[in-house]
CSV table of C-alpha atoms in Angstrom, one decimal:
chain,number,residue,atom,x,y,z
A,1033,MET,CA,-17.7,-37.2,14.0
A,1034,PRO,CA,-14.8,-34.9,15.1
A,1035,VAL,CA,-15.5,-31.2,15.5
A,1036,LEU,CA,-13.4,-29.1,13.2
A,1037,PRO,CA,-11.5,-26.2,14.9
A,1038,PRO,CA,-12.7,-22.8,13.9
A,1039,SER,CA,-10.6,-21.0,11.2
A,1040,PRO,CA,-8.1,-18.7,12.7
A,1041,ARG,CA,-8.7,-15.0,12.4
A,1042,ILE,CA,-6.0,-13.5,10.1
A,1043,GLY,CA,-4.9,-9.9,10.3
A,1044,LEU,CA,-3.2,-8.6,7.2
A,1045,ALA,CA,-0.9,-5.5,7.3
A,1046,LEU,CA,0.1,-4.0,3.9
A,1047,GLY,CA,2.9,-1.5,4.1
A,1048,GLY,CA,3.9,1.5,2.1
A,1049,GLY,CA,6.6,1.7,-0.6
A,1050,GLY,CA,5.3,3.4,-3.7
A,1051,ALA,CA,5.4,1.2,-6.8
A,1052,ARG,CA,7.2,-1.6,-4.8
A,1053,GLY,CA,3.8,-2.0,-3.2
A,1054,LEU,CA,2.6,-3.9,-6.3
A,1055,ALA,CA,4.4,-6.8,-4.7
A,1056,HIS,CA,1.4,-7.0,-2.4
A,1057,ILE,CA,-0.5,-8.7,-5.2
A,1058,PRO,CA,1.1,-12.2,-5.1
A,1059,VAL,CA,0.6,-12.2,-1.4
A,1060,LEU,CA,-3.1,-11.5,-1.8
A,1061,GLU,CA,-3.3,-14.3,-4.5
A,1062,ALA,CA,-1.6,-16.7,-2.0
A,1063,LEU,CA,-4.5,-16.1,0.5
A,1064,ASP,CA,-7.0,-16.7,-2.3
A,1065,GLU,CA,-5.4,-19.9,-3.4
A,1066,LEU,CA,-5.4,-21.2,0.2
A,1067,GLY,CA,-9.1,-20.3,0.5
A,1068,LEU,CA,-8.4,-17.9,3.4
A,1069,ARG,CA,-9.9,-14.5,4.0
A,1070,PRO,CA,-8.5,-12.0,6.4
A,1071,ALA,CA,-10.7,-10.9,9.4
A,1072,GLN,CA,-9.1,-7.5,9.2
A,1073,ILE,CA,-6.8,-5.5,7.0
A,1074,ALA,CA,-4.6,-2.5,7.8
A,1075,GLY,CA,-2.9,-0.5,5.1
A,1076,THR,CA,-0.5,2.5,4.7
A,1077,SER,CA,0.1,4.4,1.5
A,1078,ILE,CA,0.2,2.0,-1.5
A,1079,GLY,CA,-0.9,-0.6,1.1
A,1080,ALA,CA,-4.0,1.5,1.7
A,1081,ILE,CA,-4.9,1.2,-2.0
A,1082,MET,CA,-4.3,-2.5,-2.2
A,1083,GLY,CA,-6.0,-3.1,1.1
A,1084,ALA,CA,-9.1,-1.2,0.1
A,1085,ALA,CA,-9.3,-3.0,-3.3
A,1086,TYR,CA,-9.0,-6.4,-1.5
A,1087,ALA,CA,-11.4,-5.5,1.3
A,1088,SER,CA,-14.0,-4.4,-1.4
A,1089,GLY,CA,-14.2,-8.0,-2.5
A,1090,LEU,CA,-11.7,-8.0,-5.4
A,1091,SER,CA,-9.5,-11.1,-5.5
A,1092,GLY,CA,-5.7,-10.9,-5.8
A,1093,SER,CA,-6.1,-11.9,-9.5
A,1094,ASP,CA,-8.7,-9.2,-10.0
A,1095,ILE,CA,-6.3,-6.6,-8.6
A,1096,ARG,CA,-3.5,-7.9,-10.8
A,1097,LYS,CA,-5.7,-7.6,-13.8
A,1098,MET,CA,-6.8,-4.1,-12.8
A,1099,THR,CA,-3.2,-3.0,-12.3
A,1100,MET,CA,-2.1,-4.3,-15.7
A,1101,GLU,CA,-5.1,-2.7,-17.4
A,1102,ILE,CA,-4.3,0.7,-15.9
A,1103,PHE,CA,-0.6,0.6,-16.6
A,1104,ALA,CA,-0.5,-1.5,-19.8
A,1105,ASP,CA,-0.7,1.4,-22.2
A,1106,ARG,CA,1.6,4.5,-21.8
A,1107,ASN,CA,-0.6,6.7,-23.9
A,1108,SER,CA,-3.6,5.8,-21.7
A,1109,VAL,CA,-1.7,6.7,-18.6
A,1110,LEU,CA,-0.5,10.0,-20.1
A,1111,SER,CA,-4.2,10.7,-21.0
A,1112,ARG,CA,-5.2,10.2,-17.4
A,1113,LEU,CA,-2.3,12.3,-16.2
A,1114,TRP,CA,-3.4,15.1,-18.5
A,1115,GLN,CA,-6.7,15.1,-16.5
A,1116,LEU,CA,-4.6,15.9,-13.4
A,1117,ARG,CA,-3.2,19.1,-14.8
A,1118,PRO,CA,-3.7,22.3,-12.8
A,1119,ARG,CA,-7.2,23.7,-13.5
A,1120,ARG,CA,-6.5,27.2,-12.2
A,1121,PHE,CA,-3.9,29.5,-13.8
A,1122,ALA,CA,-2.6,30.4,-10.3
A,1123,ASP,CA,-1.8,26.8,-9.5
A,1124,MET,CA,0.7,26.7,-12.4
A,1125,PHE,CA,2.9,29.2,-10.6
A,1126,ARG,CA,2.9,27.8,-7.0
A,1127,PRO,CA,6.4,27.9,-5.5
A,1128,GLY,CA,8.2,24.5,-5.3
A,1129,PRO,CA,7.7,21.3,-7.3
A,1130,VAL,CA,4.3,20.5,-8.8
A,1131,GLN,CA,2.2,18.4,-6.4
A,1132,PHE,CA,-0.8,16.4,-7.4
A,1133,ASP,CA,-4.1,16.3,-5.6
A,1134,PRO,CA,-4.1,12.7,-4.3
A,1135,GLN,CA,-7.9,12.3,-4.2
A,1136,ARG,CA,-8.1,13.5,-7.8
A,1137,VAL,CA,-5.5,10.9,-8.7
A,1138,LEU,CA,-7.6,8.2,-7.1
A,1139,GLU,CA,-10.7,9.4,-8.9
A,1140,VAL,CA,-9.0,9.3,-12.3
A,1141,PHE,CA,-7.2,5.9,-11.8
A,1142,ILE,CA,-9.1,3.6,-9.4
A,1143,ALA,CA,-12.3,5.1,-7.9
A,1144,GLU,CA,-14.5,3.0,-10.3
A,1145,TYR,CA,-13.2,-0.2,-8.6
A,1146,LEU,CA,-13.9,0.9,-5.0
A,1147,PRO,CA,-17.1,1.5,-2.9
A,1148,GLU,CA,-17.8,4.9,-1.5
A,1149,ARG,CA,-17.6,4.1,2.2
A,1150,PHE,CA,-15.8,1.9,4.7
A,1151,GLU,CA,-19.1,0.5,5.7
A,1152,ASP,CA,-19.6,-0.9,2.2
A,1153,LEU,CA,-16.4,-3.1,2.4
A,1154,LYS,CA,-16.6,-6.8,2.8
A,1155,ILE,CA,-13.6,-7.0,5.1
A,1156,PRO,CA,-13.0,-4.5,8.0
A,1157,LEU,CA,-10.3,-2.1,7.0
A,1158,ARG,CA,-8.1,0.4,8.9
A,1159,LEU,CA,-6.1,3.0,7.0
A,1160,HIS,CA,-3.2,5.1,8.4
A,1161,ALA,CA,-2.2,8.7,7.7
A,1162,THR,CA,-0.1,11.3,9.5
A,1163,ASP,CA,-1.3,14.5,11.2
A,1164,PHE,CA,1.3,17.0,9.9
A,1165,TYR,CA,0.9,19.6,12.6
A,1166,GLY,CA,-0.1,17.1,15.3
A,1167,CYS,CA,3.0,14.9,14.6
A,1168,GLN,CA,1.0,11.7,15.2
A,1169,GLU,CA,-0.8,8.9,13.5
A,1170,VAL,CA,-4.4,9.2,12.3
A,1171,ASP,CA,-6.5,6.1,11.7
A,1172,PHE,CA,-9.6,5.7,9.6
A,1173,GLU,CA,-12.1,2.8,9.9
A,1174,SER,CA,-15.4,4.4,8.9
A,1175,GLY,CA,-16.9,7.1,6.7
A,1176,PRO,CA,-16.0,8.1,3.1
A,1177,LEU,CA,-13.2,5.8,1.7
A,1178,LEU,CA,-11.5,7.8,-1.0
A,1179,PRO,CA,-10.5,10.8,1.2
A,1180,ALA,CA,-9.0,8.4,3.7
A,1181,ILE,CA,-7.0,6.6,1.0
A,1182,ALA,CA,-5.9,10.0,-0.4
A,1183,ALA,CA,-4.6,11.1,3.0
A,1184,SER,CA,-2.7,7.8,3.5
A,1185,ILE,CA,-0.9,8.0,0.1
A,1186,ALA,CA,-0.1,11.7,0.3
A,1187,ILE,CA,3.7,11.3,-0.1
A,1188,PRO,CA,5.4,14.7,0.4
A,1189,ALA,CA,6.9,16.3,-2.7
A,1190,ILE,CA,4.5,14.3,-4.9
A,1191,PHE,CA,1.1,14.9,-3.5
A,1192,ARG,CA,-0.5,17.8,-1.7
A,1193,PRO,CA,-1.5,17.3,1.9
A,1194,VAL,CA,-5.1,16.4,2.5
A,1195,LYS,CA,-7.4,18.6,4.6
A,1196,LEU,CA,-9.8,16.3,6.4
A,1197,ASN,CA,-11.7,16.6,9.7
A,1198,GLY,CA,-9.9,19.8,10.6
A,1199,GLN,CA,-6.4,18.2,10.2
A,1200,ILE,CA,-3.7,18.5,7.5
A,1201,LEU,CA,-2.7,14.9,6.6
A,1202,ILE,CA,0.2,13.4,4.8
A,1203,ASP,CA,1.5,9.9,3.9
A,1204,GLY,CA,0.9,7.3,6.7
A,1205,GLY,CA,4.3,5.8,6.1
A,1206,VAL,CA,5.9,8.8,7.8
A,1207,VAL,CA,4.8,7.4,11.2
A,1208,ASN,CA,3.7,3.8,10.5
A,1209,PRO,CA,5.1,2.3,7.3
A,1210,LEU,CA,4.2,-1.3,8.4
A,1211,PRO,CA,0.9,-1.1,10.3
A,1212,PHE,CA,0.7,-4.6,11.9
A,1213,ASP,CA,0.3,-3.1,15.4
A,1214,GLY,CA,-3.3,-3.2,16.6
A,1215,LEU,CA,-4.2,-6.3,14.6
A,1216,ARG,CA,-3.1,-8.7,17.4
A,1217,SER,CA,-6.0,-7.8,19.7
A,1218,ASN,CA,-8.5,-8.9,17.1
A,1219,CYS,CA,-6.7,-11.6,15.2
A,1220,ASP,CA,-5.0,-15.0,15.9
A,1221,ILE,CA,-2.4,-14.7,13.1
A,1222,VAL,CA,-0.8,-11.5,12.0
A,1223,ILE,CA,0.8,-11.2,8.6
A,1224,ALA,CA,2.8,-8.1,7.6
A,1225,VAL,CA,4.1,-7.3,4.1
A,1226,ASP,CA,7.0,-4.8,4.2
A,1227,VAL,CA,7.6,-3.3,0.7
A,1228,VAL,CA,9.6,-0.2,1.8
A,1229,GLY,CA,12.9,-1.5,0.5
A,1230,ALA,CA,16.2,0.3,0.8
A,1231,PRO,CA,18.5,2.4,-1.4
A,1232,VAL,CA,20.3,0.3,-4.0
A,1233,PRO,CA,23.3,1.5,-6.0
A,1234,ARG,CA,22.6,2.2,-9.7
A,1235,PRO,CA,25.1,0.6,-12.1
A,1236,ASN,CA,27.5,3.0,-13.9
A,1237,ARG,CA,26.4,5.9,-11.7
A,1238,GLU,CA,28.6,7.4,-9.0
A,1239,GLU,CA,26.5,10.3,-8.0
A,1240,ILE,CA,23.1,10.1,-6.4
A,1241,SER,CA,20.3,12.1,-8.1
A,1242,MET,CA,18.1,14.5,-6.1
A,1243,LEU,CA,15.1,12.2,-6.3
A,1244,ASP,CA,17.0,9.1,-5.4
A,1245,SER,CA,18.5,11.0,-2.4
A,1246,LEU,CA,15.0,12.2,-1.3
A,1247,PHE,CA,13.2,8.9,-1.6
A,1248,GLY,CA,16.2,6.9,-0.4
A,1249,ALA,CA,16.3,9.0,2.8
A,1250,SER,CA,12.6,8.3,3.2
A,1251,GLN,CA,13.2,4.6,2.9
A,1252,ILE,CA,15.9,4.7,5.5
A,1253,LEU,CA,13.7,6.6,8.0
A,1254,MET,CA,10.8,4.2,7.4
A,1255,GLN,CA,13.1,1.2,7.9
A,1256,ALA,CA,14.3,2.7,11.2
A,1257,ILE,CA,10.7,3.0,12.4
A,1258,THR,CA,9.9,-0.6,11.4
A,1259,ILE,CA,13.1,-1.9,13.1
A,1260,GLN,CA,12.0,-0.2,16.4
A,1261,LYS,CA,8.5,-1.6,16.1
A,1262,LEU,CA,9.8,-5.1,15.6
A,1263,LYS,CA,11.7,-4.9,18.8
A,1264,VAL,CA,8.4,-4.4,20.7
A,1265,ASP,CA,6.3,-6.9,18.8
A,1266,GLN,CA,6.5,-9.0,15.7
A,1267,PRO,CA,4.0,-10.3,13.2
A,1268,ASP,CA,3.6,-14.1,12.9
A,1269,ILE,CA,4.6,-13.9,9.3
A,1270,LEU,CA,6.8,-11.1,7.8
A,1271,ILE,CA,7.1,-11.0,4.0
A,1272,ARG,CA,9.6,-8.8,2.2
A,1273,PRO,CA,10.4,-8.7,-1.5
A,1274,ALA,CA,14.0,-8.8,-2.5
A,1275,PRO,CA,15.8,-5.5,-2.8
A,1276,ASP,CA,15.9,-4.0,-6.2
A,1277,MET,CA,16.1,-0.6,-8.0
A,1278,THR,CA,12.4,0.0,-8.2
A,1279,ARG,CA,11.6,3.7,-7.6
A,1280,VAL,CA,8.6,5.0,-5.8
A,1281,LEU,CA,6.9,6.1,-9.1
A,1282,ASP,CA,7.9,3.2,-11.3
A,1283,PHE,CA,4.3,2.1,-11.9
A,1284,MET,CA,4.8,1.8,-15.6
A,1285,LYS,CA,7.0,-1.2,-14.7
A,1286,ALA,CA,4.1,-2.9,-13.1
A,1287,GLU,CA,4.4,-6.2,-14.9
A,1288,ARG,CA,8.1,-6.5,-14.1
A,1289,ILE,CA,7.5,-5.6,-10.4
A,1290,ILE,CA,4.7,-8.1,-10.0
A,1291,ASN,CA,6.6,-10.9,-11.8
A,1292,ALA,CA,9.7,-10.3,-9.7
A,1293,ALA,CA,7.5,-10.7,-6.6
A,1294,GLU,CA,6.1,-14.0,-7.6
A,1295,PRO,CA,8.3,-16.0,-5.2
A,1296,LEU,CA,6.5,-14.2,-2.4
A,1297,LYS,CA,3.3,-16.2,-3.2
A,1298,GLU,CA,4.9,-19.6,-2.5
A,1299,ALA,CA,6.8,-18.2,0.5
A,1300,MET,CA,3.6,-16.9,1.9
A,1301,LYS,CA,1.7,-20.1,1.3
A,1302,GLU,CA,4.5,-22.3,2.8
A,1303,GLN,CA,4.8,-20.2,6.0
A,1304,LEU,CA,1.1,-19.8,6.5
A,1305,GLU,CA,0.4,-23.5,5.9
A,1306,THR,CA,3.1,-24.4,8.4
A,1307,LEU,CA,1.8,-22.0,11.0
A,1308,LEU,CA,-1.8,-23.3,10.6
A,1309,LYS,CA,-0.6,-26.9,11.1
A,1310,GLU,CA,1.3,-25.9,14.2
A,1311,ARG,CA,-1.8,-24.2,15.6
A,1312,THR,CA,-4.3,-26.9,14.7
A,1313,PRO,CA,-5.0,-29.1,17.8
A,1314,VAL,CA,-4.4,-32.9,17.4
A,1315,THR,CA,-7.6,-34.9,17.8
């Protein structure tokens, strides 16, 4: 009787990109439908949320259902947002735009779906944030889960920086928007899902709004980082949703974003099946 080759160890990198990161869901469903489970997951920003949910044992379909339940009803979302209002009178008069506490956002929206610690996850997970004053990447692989996710998603101008372990931390996408590096040493196949996107002209609008300018500049910077990384090393499979006008906070358009990303599922399955056949020794 022939001895079956061991299943390859798959490393999965889920990048940042705000609401565009809901496109990660069909990719996760593709892995489920192939009966494959990553040996390790790395996540940045929205990829940190998706990675944590998947590593906790939720399936891609579970995460789709969870997302649709959270964002299906505008009044329910507004009710949750009301819970995020400033609790102290002084916070209402802070200079600059209103910033949300990212950990509080996670507590209100998704904490019930996640375990408390990395050690409780079913798949090893590495999350990425940025040390604001140290100007360098900070990785989390153990300890309390929610604070690490909060640091990874702390997009400037939307969320307050996170104070953790003596550091001031912001969005991991600032230094590592597509965290596939580091997976190669522990995995046979590395899959990276890049959802950063790029600025897209809006029809019937000549001027660029302040928010579009701000987040578009962020997309350009993150794309520049990823381009340089890909010159040094490349994942075995690189998945990217088609460019569109999805904004970083367009979570109320969750159904449209996920449906538009459906082609990624078959693209992922086709590429991965081909790669597995190429790497399976002939007996």
